[in-house]
Amino acid sequence: MYDLKCGQKNCKFNHGYSCCAKDIAVSGGTRCTTYEGSENGNYNTEAAAEFTKPDFSVDTCVACNAPCLFNRSAKCIANGITVSTAEDGSAECLTFIKK
C-alpha cells in the first residue's frame, strides 16, 4: 500500500505525514502497533512553496487484525489508510469501518 498517511507526528516512521515503515500492524482494537516514538521528535514542518515535496512513498504491507471491512485474511485491502493520534496518545487507524 502506497497511500499511508500518518498524523502521529513523533513516530520515527513518519516523514512528511507519510508512513515509511516497510510493514505495519493494526491490532484488533484498530491501534497501529508499529508506532515507535522518535527520540529526536521527528516533527513535521511546513516548507516554502519553492521546495519540492519529497517522495516518501513506500510499498507498505499492512497486517490487520481489526474486525474491519477492509480486512481480508489478516491483510488490509484498502487503497490507502490514515493513522492518527487516539485520545490516549496511541496511533489509531482512522480508515477502520466495522464489518
Short mmCIF file of C-alpha atoms in Angstrom, two decimals:
data_model
loop_
_atom_site.label_atom_id
_atom_site.label_comp_id
_atom_site.label_asym_id
_atom_site.label_seq_id
_atom_site.Cartn_x
_atom_site.Cartn_y
_atom_site.Cartn_z
CA MET A 1 0.00 0.00 0.00
CA TYR A 2 1.48 3.32 -1.06
CA ASP A 3 -1.13 5.73 0.31
CA LEU A 4 -0.46 5.51 4.01
CA LYS A 5 -0.96 8.84 5.78
CA CYS A 6 0.24 9.30 9.34
CA GLY A 7 -0.74 12.05 11.75
CA GLN A 8 1.37 10.60 14.58
CA LYS A 9 3.92 13.42 14.38
CA ASN A 10 6.56 11.95 16.64
CA CYS A 11 6.66 8.45 15.10
CA LYS A 12 10.08 7.55 13.75
CA PHE A 13 8.45 6.17 10.56
CA ASN A 14 6.52 9.40 9.80
CA HIS A 15 8.15 11.52 7.10
CA GLY A 16 6.08 14.35 5.68
CA TYR A 17 2.87 12.79 7.06
CA SER A 18 3.63 9.59 5.12
CA CYS A 19 4.48 6.30 6.78
CA CYS A 20 7.83 4.95 5.61
CA ALA A 21 7.76 1.65 7.51
CA LYS A 22 8.05 -1.43 5.30
CA ASP A 23 5.40 -3.26 7.34
CA ILE A 24 2.83 -2.09 9.85
CA ALA A 25 0.37 -3.96 12.01
CA VAL A 26 -3.08 -2.87 13.13
CA SER A 27 -4.42 -4.61 16.24
CA GLY A 28 -7.92 -5.93 16.79
CA GLY A 29 -8.63 -2.64 18.55
CA THR A 30 -7.56 -0.56 15.48
CA ARG A 31 -4.26 0.56 17.04
CA CYS A 32 -1.14 0.83 14.89
CA THR A 33 1.21 -1.38 16.87
CA THR A 34 4.19 -0.43 14.68
CA TYR A 35 4.18 3.12 16.10
CA GLU A 36 7.53 3.95 17.66
CA GLY A 37 8.25 7.33 19.19
CA SER A 38 11.15 9.25 17.71
CA GLU A 39 13.99 10.08 20.09
CA ASN A 40 14.65 13.42 18.44
CA GLY A 41 10.97 14.34 17.99
CA ASN A 42 10.56 13.91 14.23
CA TYR A 43 8.09 16.78 13.94
CA ASN A 44 6.75 17.75 10.52
CA THR A 45 7.10 21.37 9.48
CA GLU A 46 5.73 23.27 6.54
CA ALA A 47 8.21 24.30 3.85
CA ALA A 48 8.14 27.22 1.48
CA ALA A 49 6.42 26.71 -1.88
CA GLU A 50 9.72 26.72 -3.77
CA PHE A 51 10.75 23.41 -2.20
CA THR A 52 9.67 20.27 -3.99
CA LYS A 53 7.84 17.82 -1.77
CA PRO A 54 9.99 14.72 -1.33
CA ASP A 55 8.53 11.38 -2.39
CA PHE A 56 8.43 9.17 0.67
CA SER A 57 6.18 6.51 -0.89
CA VAL A 58 6.97 3.08 0.35
CA ASP A 59 5.04 -0.06 -0.59
CA THR A 60 3.95 -0.90 2.94
CA CYS A 61 2.38 -4.21 3.86
CA VAL A 62 -0.46 -3.63 6.35
CA ALA A 63 -1.30 -6.58 8.58
CA CYS A 64 -4.72 -6.12 10.20
CA ASN A 65 -6.49 -7.95 12.99
CA ALA A 66 -9.38 -5.49 13.37
CA PRO A 67 -12.97 -6.56 12.53
CA CYS A 68 -12.85 -4.20 9.54
CA LEU A 69 -14.50 -4.19 6.13
CA PHE A 70 -11.02 -3.91 4.52
CA ASN A 71 -9.54 -6.89 6.40
CA ARG A 72 -9.04 -9.93 4.15
CA SER A 73 -7.18 -12.84 5.69
CA ALA A 74 -5.40 -10.53 8.17
CA LYS A 75 -4.25 -8.10 5.41
CA CYS A 76 -5.64 -4.64 4.71
CA ILE A 77 -7.03 -4.35 1.18
CA ALA A 78 -7.95 -0.65 1.32
CA ASN A 79 -6.40 1.60 -1.35
CA GLY A 80 -4.87 3.61 1.47
CA ILE A 81 -5.24 4.25 5.18
CA THR A 82 -4.85 7.14 7.57
CA VAL A 83 -3.34 6.70 11.02
CA SER A 84 -3.76 9.44 13.61
CA THR A 85 -3.45 10.05 17.32
CA ALA A 86 -6.12 8.47 19.53
CA GLU A 87 -7.38 10.17 22.71
CA ASP A 88 -4.92 8.15 24.82
CA GLY A 89 -1.96 9.21 22.62
CA SER A 90 -1.59 5.89 20.79
CA ALA A 91 -1.68 5.56 16.99
CA GLU A 92 -5.06 4.54 15.57
CA CYS A 93 -6.30 3.56 12.10
CA LEU A 94 -8.97 6.07 11.03
CA THR A 95 -9.89 4.10 7.89
CA PHE A 96 -11.48 1.36 10.03
CA ILE A 97 -15.06 0.51 9.02
CA LYS A 98 -16.71 -2.12 11.20
CA LYS A 99 -17.97 -5.21 9.35
#
